[in-house]
Coordinates of C-alpha atoms and ligand atoms in Angstrom, one line a residue:
M659 CA 0.0 -0.4 0.0
Q660 CA 1.4 3.2 -1.3
E661 CA 1.1 6.2 1.4
T662 CA 2.2 10.4 1.7
D663 CA 1.6 12.6 3.6
F664 CA -0.1 14.9 1.4
I665 CA -2.8 14.0 -1.4
V666 CA -3.8 17.2 -3.4
V667 CA -6.4 16.1 -6.0
G668 CA -6.4 18.4 -9.1
T669 CA -3.1 19.9 -10.9
G670 CA -5.6 23.3 -11.5
I671 CA -4.6 26.6 -10.0
A672 CA -5.5 25.7 -6.8
G673 CA -3.9 22.3 -6.5
M674 CA -1.1 24.0 -8.1
R675 CA -0.7 27.2 -6.0
A676 CA -1.9 24.6 -2.7
A677 CA 1.1 22.4 -3.7
I678 CA 3.8 25.0 -3.6
E679 CA 2.8 25.9 -0.1
L680 CA 2.6 22.1 1.2
A681 CA 5.8 21.5 -0.3
P682 CA 7.9 22.4 3.3
Y683 CA 6.3 20.4 5.3
G684 CA 6.2 16.8 3.7
R685 CA 5.6 14.7 0.5
V686 CA 2.9 16.1 -1.8
L687 CA 1.3 13.8 -4.1
C688 CA -0.4 16.1 -7.1
L689 CA -2.8 14.4 -9.4
A690 CA -4.7 15.1 -12.7
K691 CA -6.8 13.0 -14.7
L692 CA -5.4 13.6 -18.0
D693 CA -1.7 15.2 -18.0
V694 CA -1.2 18.0 -15.7
Q695 CA -2.2 20.6 -18.2
E696 CA -6.0 19.7 -18.9
S697 CA -8.0 21.6 -16.8
N698 CA -10.1 24.6 -16.8
T699 CA -7.1 26.6 -15.5
Q700 CA -5.4 26.4 -18.7
Y701 CA -9.0 27.5 -20.9
A702 CA -9.3 30.7 -18.8
Q703 CA -9.0 33.8 -21.3
G704 CA -10.2 36.8 -19.9
G705 CA -8.1 37.4 -16.8
I706 CA -7.7 37.0 -13.5
A707 CA -9.4 39.8 -10.9
V708 CA -7.4 42.1 -8.5
A709 CA -7.8 45.8 -7.0
L710 CA -4.1 46.9 -8.1
S711 CA -4.7 49.5 -10.9
D712 CA -3.8 52.9 -9.6
E713 CA -7.5 53.5 -10.0
D714 CA -9.0 51.2 -7.9
E715 CA -9.3 50.2 -4.3
I716 CA -10.1 47.0 -2.3
C717 CA -12.9 48.1 -0.7
L718 CA -14.1 48.7 -4.3
H719 CA -13.0 44.5 -5.3
L720 CA -15.1 44.0 -2.3
Q721 CA -18.4 45.6 -3.7
D722 CA -18.5 44.6 -7.3
T723 CA -18.1 41.1 -5.5
L724 CA -20.6 41.3 -3.2
S725 CA -23.2 42.7 -5.9
A726 CA -22.3 40.3 -8.4
G727 CA -23.0 37.5 -5.2
D728 CA -26.8 38.9 -5.3
G729 CA -27.2 38.9 -1.6
L730 CA -25.4 35.4 -0.7
C731 CA -21.8 35.8 -0.4
N732 CA -20.0 34.9 2.2
P733 CA -18.9 39.1 3.1
D734 CA -15.6 37.6 5.1
A735 CA -14.5 35.1 1.9
A736 CA -15.0 37.7 -0.5
R737 CA -12.9 40.1 2.1
I738 CA -10.6 37.7 2.2
L739 CA -10.2 36.7 -1.2
V740 CA -9.8 40.6 -2.3
E741 CA -7.8 41.8 0.8
E742 CA -5.7 38.4 0.0
G743 CA -5.7 38.8 -3.9
P744 CA -3.1 41.5 -4.1
H745 CA -0.2 39.9 -2.6
R746 CA -1.0 36.0 -4.2
I747 CA -1.3 38.1 -7.4
E748 CA 2.7 39.8 -6.6
E749 CA 4.2 36.3 -5.7
L750 CA 2.5 34.9 -9.1
I751 CA 4.9 38.0 -11.1
E752 CA 7.9 36.3 -8.8
W753 CA 7.6 33.1 -9.8
G754 CA 8.0 34.2 -13.7
T755 CA 4.0 35.0 -14.6
K756 CA 3.9 37.4 -17.3
F757 CA 1.3 39.5 -17.3
D758 CA 0.3 41.8 -20.2
R759 CA 2.1 45.9 -19.4
Q760 CA 2.1 48.8 -21.1
G761 CA 5.2 49.8 -20.9
T762 CA 6.3 48.8 -17.6
K763 CA 2.6 48.8 -15.8
L764 CA 0.6 46.2 -15.7
S765 CA -2.4 46.6 -18.1
F766 CA -5.5 46.2 -16.8
T767 CA -8.9 45.7 -18.3
R768 CA -12.8 46.0 -17.6
E769 CA -15.3 42.8 -17.6
G770 CA -18.8 43.0 -17.0
A771 CA -20.1 44.3 -13.6
H772 CA -16.7 45.4 -11.9
S773 CA -16.9 49.1 -11.6
R774 CA -12.7 49.3 -12.4
N775 CA -10.3 48.5 -15.0
R776 CA -9.3 45.3 -12.6
V777 CA -8.5 42.3 -14.6
L778 CA -5.1 41.2 -15.5
H779 CA -4.6 39.7 -18.6
A780 CA -1.4 37.1 -20.2
N781 CA -0.4 37.0 -23.5
G782 CA -3.8 39.2 -24.2
D783 CA -6.4 36.0 -23.8
S784 CA -4.4 32.9 -22.6
T785 CA -4.0 34.2 -18.8
G786 CA -4.7 30.8 -17.0
R787 CA -2.2 29.6 -19.4
E788 CA 0.8 31.3 -18.6
I789 CA 0.0 31.1 -14.8
G790 CA -0.6 27.7 -15.2
R791 CA 2.9 27.4 -17.0
A792 CA 4.3 29.3 -14.0
L793 CA 2.8 27.7 -11.7
Y794 CA 4.1 24.5 -12.6
H795 CA 8.0 25.3 -13.0
R796 CA 7.8 26.7 -9.8
A797 CA 5.9 23.5 -8.0
A798 CA 8.4 21.1 -9.9
S799 CA 11.0 22.6 -8.7
L800 CA 10.2 21.5 -5.4
K801 CA 12.1 18.6 -4.3
H802 CA 9.1 17.5 -2.1
V803 CA 5.7 17.7 -4.7
C804 CA 5.7 14.8 -7.6
F805 CA 3.0 14.6 -10.1
R806 CA 1.0 11.5 -11.0
E807 CA -0.4 12.3 -14.6
H808 CA -3.4 9.8 -15.8
G809 CA -4.0 9.1 -12.1
F810 CA -8.0 9.5 -10.9
A811 CA -9.1 9.3 -7.8
T812 CA -12.2 6.9 -7.9
D813 CA -12.9 7.8 -3.9
L814 CA -12.3 8.9 -0.5
W815 CA -11.0 6.5 1.9
V816 CA -12.6 7.1 5.3
E817 CA -12.0 5.2 8.8
D818 CA -13.8 6.4 11.7
G819 CA -15.5 8.9 10.0
R820 CA -12.1 10.6 8.9
V821 CA -10.5 10.9 5.6
V822 CA -7.4 8.8 5.5
G823 CA -6.4 8.6 1.8
L824 CA -8.2 8.1 -1.7
Y825 CA -8.3 5.3 -4.2
L826 CA -6.8 5.7 -7.5
L827 CA -7.1 4.0 -10.9
T828 CA -4.2 3.6 -12.6
D829 CA -4.7 0.7 -14.5
P830 CA -7.6 0.3 -16.3
G831 CA -7.8 -3.1 -15.5
Q832 CA -7.0 -3.5 -11.8
P833 CA -8.7 -2.2 -9.2
P834 CA -8.1 1.2 -7.7
Q835 CA -5.8 1.2 -5.2
P836 CA -5.6 2.6 -1.3
I837 CA -3.5 5.6 -1.2
R838 CA -3.0 6.7 2.7
A839 CA -2.5 10.4 3.8
A840 CA -2.6 12.9 6.5
A841 CA -4.7 15.0 4.6
V842 CA -6.4 15.7 0.7
L843 CA -7.5 18.5 -0.7
L844 CA -10.0 18.4 -3.4
A845 CA -9.1 20.5 -5.8
T846 CA -10.5 19.3 -8.9
G847 CA -11.9 21.9 -10.8
G848 CA -15.1 22.6 -12.3
I849 CA -18.8 20.6 -13.2
G850 CA -19.5 21.8 -16.4
Q851 CA -19.7 18.7 -17.9
V852 CA -23.0 17.9 -16.5
Y853 CA -24.4 19.9 -19.3
A854 CA -25.2 19.7 -23.2
N855 CA -23.4 22.8 -23.6
T856 CA -20.3 24.0 -21.2
T857 CA -17.5 26.0 -22.3
N858 CA -15.6 23.9 -19.4
P859 CA -13.0 20.9 -20.8
A860 CA -13.5 17.5 -21.0
V861 CA -12.7 16.8 -17.3
A862 CA -14.3 19.2 -15.6
T863 CA -17.2 16.2 -14.7
G864 CA -17.3 17.1 -11.1
D865 CA -15.5 14.4 -9.7
G866 CA -14.3 16.0 -6.6
V867 CA -18.0 17.1 -5.2
A868 CA -19.5 13.7 -6.4
M869 CA -16.8 11.7 -4.5
A870 CA -17.1 13.9 -1.4
F871 CA -20.8 13.9 -1.7
R872 CA -20.4 9.8 -1.5
A873 CA -18.2 10.2 1.4
G874 CA -20.9 11.7 4.1
A875 CA -19.1 15.7 3.2
E876 CA -21.5 18.4 3.3
I877 CA -21.8 20.2 -0.3
S878 CA -23.3 23.4 -0.9
D879 CA -25.0 26.3 -3.1
M880 CA -24.9 23.8 -6.3
E881 CA -28.1 25.4 -7.8
F882 CA -26.0 28.3 -8.9
V883 CA -24.5 27.0 -11.7
Q884 CA -23.5 29.8 -14.4
F885 CA -24.0 30.1 -17.9
H886 CA -21.8 32.3 -20.0
P887 CA -23.6 34.2 -22.4
T888 CA -21.4 34.1 -25.3
A889 CA -19.5 30.5 -26.5
L890 CA -19.1 30.2 -30.3
Y891 CA -21.8 28.3 -31.9
V892 CA -20.8 26.5 -34.6
K893 CA -22.6 23.1 -35.6
N894 CA -20.0 19.9 -34.6
A895 CA -17.9 22.5 -33.4
P896 CA -16.6 22.7 -29.1
R897 CA -18.6 25.3 -27.8
F898 CA -15.5 27.4 -27.2
L899 CA -15.7 30.9 -25.2
L900 CA -15.1 34.3 -26.0
S901 CA -14.5 36.6 -23.3
E902 CA -16.3 38.5 -21.9
A903 CA -13.8 40.9 -22.0
L904 CA -15.1 41.6 -26.1
R905 CA -17.7 43.1 -24.7
G906 CA -15.1 44.8 -22.0
E907 CA -13.3 46.1 -25.4
G908 CA -17.2 47.6 -26.9
A909 CA -18.4 44.5 -28.8
C910 CA -21.9 44.7 -28.7
L911 CA -24.7 41.5 -29.0
R912 CA -27.5 41.4 -32.1
N913 CA -29.8 39.4 -32.5
A914 CA -31.4 37.5 -35.6
N915 CA -32.7 41.1 -37.1
L916 CA -29.3 42.4 -36.1
T917 CA -30.9 44.6 -33.4
R918 CA -28.4 45.7 -30.8
F919 CA -30.8 44.0 -27.9
M920 CA -29.1 44.5 -23.8
P921 CA -29.9 48.5 -23.9
K922 CA -34.1 47.0 -23.3
H923 CA -32.6 44.5 -20.7
H924 CA -30.2 46.0 -18.2
E925 CA -29.1 49.6 -18.0
M926 CA -25.4 48.3 -17.9
G927 CA -26.4 47.5 -21.8
E928 CA -23.6 43.8 -22.5
L929 CA -21.8 44.6 -19.6
A930 CA -24.2 43.5 -17.3
P931 CA -24.4 40.8 -14.9
R932 CA -24.2 37.6 -16.9
D933 CA -27.1 35.6 -15.8
I934 CA -28.9 38.7 -16.9
V935 CA -27.1 38.8 -20.4
A936 CA -27.5 34.4 -20.5
R937 CA -31.4 35.2 -20.1
A938 CA -32.0 37.9 -22.5
I939 CA -29.9 36.3 -25.5
A940 CA -32.2 32.4 -24.3
H941 CA -35.2 35.3 -23.9
E942 CA -33.9 36.7 -27.6
L943 CA -33.7 33.1 -29.2
E944 CA -36.9 32.0 -28.3
I945 CA -39.0 34.4 -29.0
S946 CA -36.9 33.8 -32.4
K947 CA -38.4 33.0 -35.9
V948 CA -35.5 31.6 -37.6
K949 CA -35.3 27.3 -37.5
D950 CA -32.2 27.2 -34.8
P951 CA -31.8 30.9 -34.1
V952 CA -28.4 32.3 -32.4
V953 CA -27.7 35.4 -31.4
Y954 CA -24.0 37.6 -32.9
L955 CA -21.3 39.4 -31.5
D956 CA -20.8 42.0 -33.6
L957 CA -17.1 43.2 -33.4
T958 CA -16.9 44.9 -36.5
H959 CA -16.7 48.3 -36.1
L960 CA -13.5 48.2 -33.7
N961 CA -9.7 48.7 -34.9
G962 CA -9.2 44.5 -36.5
D963 CA -5.2 45.0 -35.8
R964 CA -5.8 45.8 -32.3
L965 CA -8.5 42.7 -31.8
K966 CA -5.3 40.4 -33.1
K967 CA -3.1 41.7 -31.1
R968 CA -5.2 41.8 -27.9
F969 CA -6.9 38.0 -28.2
P970 CA -4.8 36.3 -30.8
R971 CA -6.6 32.9 -29.2
I972 CA -10.0 33.5 -30.1
Y973 CA -9.0 35.3 -33.0
T974 CA -7.4 32.4 -34.5
T975 CA -9.8 30.2 -33.3
C976 CA -12.8 31.5 -34.9
L977 CA -10.4 32.0 -38.3
E978 CA -10.7 28.4 -37.6
Y979 CA -14.3 28.4 -38.3
N980 CA -14.0 31.0 -41.0
I981 CA -15.3 33.4 -38.9
D982 CA -13.1 36.6 -39.3
L983 CA -13.7 38.7 -36.0
A984 CA -12.5 42.1 -37.4
T985 CA -15.1 41.4 -40.4
D986 CA -18.0 39.4 -39.4
L987 CA -20.7 38.9 -36.9
V988 CA -19.4 35.4 -35.1
P989 CA -23.0 33.6 -33.7
I990 CA -23.5 32.9 -30.1
R991 CA -25.0 30.9 -27.8
P992 CA -25.2 30.7 -24.1
A993 CA -23.2 27.5 -22.3
A994 CA -22.8 26.1 -18.9
H995 CA -19.4 27.8 -17.3
Y996 CA -18.7 28.2 -13.9
G997 CA -19.7 26.1 -10.6
M998 CA -20.6 28.7 -7.8
G999 CA -21.3 25.9 -5.1
G1000 CA -19.3 22.8 -4.3
V1001 CA -17.3 20.8 -1.7
R1002 CA -18.7 23.3 1.2
T1003 CA -15.7 24.9 3.3
D1004 CA -14.7 27.1 6.4
L1005 CA -12.3 30.2 5.0
C1006 CA -9.3 28.1 5.9
G1007 CA -10.6 25.4 3.0
R1008 CA -11.4 22.6 6.0
S1009 CA -14.8 20.7 5.1
S1010 CA -17.3 19.1 6.9
L1011 CA -15.1 15.7 7.3
P1012 CA -12.1 15.6 9.1
G1013 CA -9.1 15.1 7.4
L1014 CA -10.8 16.5 3.6
Y1015 CA -10.3 20.1 2.3
A1016 CA -10.9 21.7 -0.8
A1017 CA -10.1 24.8 -2.6
G1018 CA -11.1 26.2 -6.3
E1019 CA -14.2 25.5 -8.1
A1020 CA -14.6 22.0 -6.3
A1021 CA -15.2 23.9 -3.4
C1022 CA -18.2 26.2 -1.7
T1023 CA -16.5 28.8 0.1
G1024 CA -19.3 31.2 -0.6
V1025 CA -17.0 33.9 -2.5
H1026 CA -19.4 34.0 -5.2
G1027 CA -22.3 33.8 -3.4
A1028 CA -25.0 33.5 -6.1
N1029 CA -22.8 35.0 -9.0
R1030 CA -19.7 35.0 -9.9
L1031 CA -17.9 38.3 -10.8
A1032 CA -16.3 37.8 -13.4
S1033 CA -12.6 36.8 -12.9
N1034 CA -12.8 36.3 -9.2
S1035 CA -12.2 32.6 -9.6
L1036 CA -9.0 32.1 -11.1
L1037 CA -7.8 34.6 -7.9
E1038 CA -10.4 32.4 -5.6
G1039 CA -8.1 29.3 -6.3
L1040 CA -4.9 31.1 -5.3
V1041 CA -6.1 32.7 -2.3
Y1042 CA -7.7 29.8 -1.1
G1043 CA -5.5 27.0 -2.4
A1044 CA -2.8 28.7 -0.1
R1045 CA -5.0 28.8 2.9
A1046 CA -6.5 25.1 3.0
A1047 CA -2.7 24.1 2.4
T1048 CA -1.3 26.3 5.5
T1049 CA -4.8 24.5 7.4
M1050 CA -3.8 20.9 5.9
A1051 CA -0.2 21.6 6.9
S1052 CA -0.9 23.4 10.5
E1053 CA -3.4 20.3 11.7
S1054 CA -1.7 17.6 10.0
T1055 CA 0.2 15.3 12.6
L1056 CA 2.2 13.2 10.2
K1057 CA 2.3 10.2 12.8
K1058 CA 1.7 7.5 9.8
A1059 CA -1.5 5.4 10.9
K1060 CA -1.7 1.5 9.8
A1061 CA -3.8 0.8 7.3
A1062 CA -6.1 -2.1 8.5
G1063 CA -10.0 -1.7 8.9
C1064 CA -10.1 0.5 5.9
T1065 CA -13.8 1.8 4.8
K1066 CA -14.1 2.1 1.0
S1067 CA -16.9 4.8 0.9
A1068 CA -19.2 3.0 -2.1
P1069 CA -20.3 4.7 -5.4
G1070 CA -23.9 5.2 -4.3
N1071 CA -27.1 3.7 -5.9
G1072 CA -25.6 3.5 -9.4
A1073 CA -23.9 1.0 -9.2
G1074 CA -26.5 -1.0 -12.0
A1075 CA -26.1 -3.6 -14.4
A1076 CA -24.3 -2.3 -17.3
A1077 CA -27.0 -1.3 -20.2
D1078 CA -26.9 -2.1 -24.1
I1079 CA -26.9 1.5 -24.8
P1080 CA -23.0 2.5 -24.9
L1081 CA -21.9 4.4 -22.3
E1082 CA -21.7 7.9 -24.5
S1083 CA -25.1 7.7 -25.1
Q1084 CA -26.4 7.5 -21.5
I1085 CA -24.2 10.3 -20.8
S1086 CA -25.4 12.1 -23.7
A1087 CA -28.4 11.7 -22.1
I1088 CA -27.7 13.1 -18.7
Q1089 CA -26.5 15.9 -20.5
E1090 CA -29.1 16.8 -22.7
L1091 CA -31.3 16.7 -19.3
M1092 CA -29.5 19.2 -17.4
W1093 CA -29.7 21.6 -20.5
R1094 CA -32.8 21.3 -20.8
D1095 CA -34.5 21.0 -17.6
V1096 CA -32.3 21.8 -15.2
G1097 CA -30.6 25.0 -17.2
I1098 CA -31.1 29.3 -17.8
V1099 CA -34.8 29.1 -16.8
R1100 CA -36.0 26.4 -14.5
D1101 CA -39.1 25.4 -13.3
G1102 CA -40.6 23.4 -10.3
K1103 CA -42.4 21.4 -12.3
K1104 CA -39.2 20.1 -14.6
L1105 CA -36.8 20.0 -11.8
R1106 CA -39.0 17.8 -9.7
A1107 CA -39.0 15.4 -12.8
A1108 CA -35.4 16.1 -13.1
V1109 CA -34.7 14.6 -10.3
A1110 CA -36.5 10.9 -11.0
R1111 CA -35.5 11.1 -13.9
L1112 CA -31.8 11.6 -13.1
A1113 CA -31.6 8.3 -10.5
E1114 CA -32.9 6.4 -12.9
L1115 CA -30.5 7.7 -15.6
R1116 CA -27.8 6.7 -13.2
A1117 CA -29.7 3.6 -12.2
E1118 CA -28.7 2.3 -15.6
L1119 CA -25.4 2.7 -15.4
P1120 CA -23.0 0.3 -15.7
E1121 CA -20.4 -0.3 -12.0
P1122 CA -17.6 1.6 -12.5
R1123 CA -14.1 0.3 -13.4
S1124 CA -13.2 2.5 -15.9
R1125 CA -12.1 6.3 -15.8
R1126 CA -14.8 6.9 -17.9
Q1127 CA -17.7 4.6 -15.9
W1128 CA -16.8 7.0 -13.1
E1129 CA -17.0 10.2 -14.9
A1130 CA -20.0 8.6 -15.6
H1131 CA -21.8 8.0 -12.4
N1132 CA -20.0 11.7 -11.3
T1133 CA -22.3 13.3 -14.4
A1134 CA -25.5 12.4 -12.8
G1135 CA -24.6 12.2 -9.0
T1136 CA -23.3 16.1 -9.8
G1137 CA -26.5 17.0 -11.9
Q1138 CA -28.8 15.1 -9.2
L1139 CA -27.0 17.6 -7.0
I1140 CA -27.3 20.9 -8.7
A1141 CA -31.4 19.8 -9.2
R1142 CA -32.2 19.2 -6.1
A1143 CA -31.0 22.2 -4.6
A1144 CA -32.4 23.9 -7.4
L1145 CA -35.7 22.1 -6.4
A1146 CA -35.5 22.8 -2.7
R1147 CA -34.9 27.0 -3.6
E1148 CA -38.4 27.7 -5.0
E1149 CA -37.1 31.8 -5.9
S1150 CA -34.8 33.4 -8.3
R1151 CA -31.4 34.3 -7.1
G1152 CA -27.8 34.9 -8.8
A1153 CA -28.2 32.5 -11.7
H1154 CA -30.7 30.1 -10.9
Y1155 CA -33.7 31.8 -12.3
R1156 CA -37.1 30.0 -11.4
L1157 CA -39.9 31.1 -13.9
D1158 CA -42.5 29.6 -11.6
C1159 CA -41.1 32.0 -8.5
P1160 CA -39.1 34.6 -10.5
A1161 CA -38.4 37.2 -6.8
H1162 CA -36.6 36.9 -4.1
N1163 CA -37.9 35.4 -1.3
D1164 CA -35.5 36.8 1.6
A1165 CA -37.4 35.2 4.5
R1166 CA -37.2 32.1 3.1
F1167 CA -34.2 31.9 1.0
L1168 CA -32.1 34.4 1.6
K1169 CA -29.5 31.2 3.2
H1170 CA -27.1 28.5 1.4
S1171 CA -28.3 25.5 0.2
V1172 CA -26.8 22.7 2.1
I1173 CA -27.4 18.8 1.1
L1174 CA -26.2 16.0 3.6
G1175 CA -27.2 12.6 2.2
D1176 CA -30.8 12.7 1.2
K1177 CA -31.7 16.1 3.3
V1178 CA -31.2 19.6 1.6
R1179 CA -31.5 23.0 4.2
F1180 CA -30.8 26.1 4.0
E1181 CA -29.0 28.1 6.6
Ligands
FAD1319 C1 -12.5 28.2 -21.4 C2 -13.3 29.2 -19.7 C3 -12.7 30.3 -19.9 C4 -12.7 31.2 -18.5 N1 -12.3 32.0 -17.7 C5 -11.5 32.6 -17.1 C6 -11.1 33.6 -16.3 O1 -10.6 34.7 -17.6 N2 -11.2 34.2 -15.7 C7 -11.3 33.2 -14.3 O2 -11.1 34.0 -13.0 N3 -11.7 31.9 -14.5 C8 -12.1 32.0 -15.8 N4 -12.4 30.6 -15.9 C9 -12.9 29.7 -14.6 C10 -11.5 29.5 -14.2 O3 -10.9 29.2 -15.2 C11 -11.6 28.1 -13.4 O4 -12.6 28.6 -12.3 C12 -10.6 27.3 -12.5 O5 -9.3 27.7 -13.0 C13 -11.2 26.5 -12.1 O6 -9.5 26.2 -10.9 P1 -9.7 24.7 -10.5 O7 -7.9 24.8 -9.6 O8 -10.2 25.2 -9.5 O9 -9.8 23.7 -11.3 P2 -9.3 22.9 -12.6 O10 -8.1 24.3 -13.1 O11 -10.0 22.8 -13.8 O12 -8.3 22.0 -12.4 C14 -9.1 20.8 -12.2 C15 -7.8 19.4 -11.5 O13 -8.8 18.2 -11.7 C16 -7.6 17.3 -11.5 N5 -8.9 16.7 -11.8 C17 -10.5 16.6 -11.7 N6 -11.2 15.2 -11.5 C18 -10.5 14.6 -10.8 C19 -10.0 12.9 -10.5 N7 -11.3 12.2 -10.8 N8 -8.6 12.6 -10.3 C20 -7.9 12.9 -10.4 N9 -7.2 14.3 -11.2 C21 -8.7 14.9 -11.2 C22 -8.2 17.7 -13.2 O14 -7.6 16.7 -13.8 C23 -7.5 18.9 -13.3 O15 -5.8 19.2 -13.0 C24 -12.7 30.1 -17.5 C25 -13.4 28.5 -17.4 C26 -13.1 28.4 -18.8 C27 -13.5 26.5 -18.8

């Protein structure tokens, strides 16, 4: 049986930052389910928000974060984010991250719902890739940090109510192997792949949330899923993200009649909060008389040379689909983008299970409340990745316990007999259902039916043995958590919009949803 001191599941911004912090205290094993780079972090374009520009103040960043969260941010968590953010960014720069500059000064752009230019970017629109590069370079240079690629964590290892390690699938033909550790950090990233349309890469199947739930940890705020308004919509192409920063630079949205529609929906027009823009687009698509309608992002009035320079990755990707940003309208639709909920943690990254910690998109610190302010998630990964690691180091006695009496947390009730339908179609059925009935606009009746149908779809999945089978269970399990929380929250708030209860209900729901086992409570 293998053992180490700390296991970090995930090599995105949160996992990598945590590993760097843990390195002086013991051996750190970092797991990535594919290669180290493949993560949401790698695809982050727009940038990272931080109050470092001359015109900005920490209190303004806090204010914008709280107002995006629609009453549900944990103010202490948000304050920590904005206060510790500048130092974490300075560290990143020290470790070699090359943010874009104008002359010698850092260059800041503005994104939706930010009151100041405060978003740092790198290589124009490859911010996450550049941060990931610098963090990996730093982490890999540390003696005690080791990376295991294609190391898929299936389940947590729980002993007497404490997480003491996890199970790792390395060889598809073999059962998962236990690895013991003093503390485990889940930094497994997003949940986008639970939906049929998503900006997230294939790795974002909500594994960390699903496995924490199976192990008995509390899961919070899962109903809040941010749908990015502008993903490229070209048949048979991935839903490539068209960063909010494009609208920050002046791009506007036009409906099928080429009329600009955002000003009639919100005073901030195209820079309104994402949920408002996504719903406005969904509305325009619904009322459009065109078959298979789209909405257009229009940048044709902007300086083409500047666009190429500022957004090289977006520009060349669109060109691959014969769309020239400088001269053509870009067909777009919304897509699932970011999960505000996750494994419930305190301000130091502790989950409700001793020995288990979470950070980054897999965690729910309460920083984002009901809706995330654009470009706050990379910052959250940095700030809370470091905080969780500090707590892990200080709380771990590092006494190696014996392996006897281990209880593996079971994969839930989804381990039914193999169905005839190929696995990929089973996964697609889950994703389509989530998109249709647990998507941008929801209602109680459909949500109730979706909860029941998801349980059926999950029961039809084969017993998990391969990585993809585990991902299918995790997709279904995470989908169930989202649908259950969305059904329980009988109001609209932030990114969660219910047609049957379109207003806030502060008296009942100015609270966080918490799921533990078969109960959903609000507190
Ligand atoms: C297209 C796109 C653009 C974005 N743009 C921005 C932006 O401009 N600004 C911003 O702030 N945010 C942005 N975001 C969001 C941001 O990128 C993510 O929230 C953030 O990078 C998440 O970091 P993370 O470390 O929590 O997880 P990730 O970066 O997603 O890393 C997850 C890691 O967990 C590993 N993993 C998962 N499951 C398992 C398992 N079972 N076993 C082993 N390993 C596992 C994966 O292999 C991966 O290494 C964007 C997201 C996308 C998809």
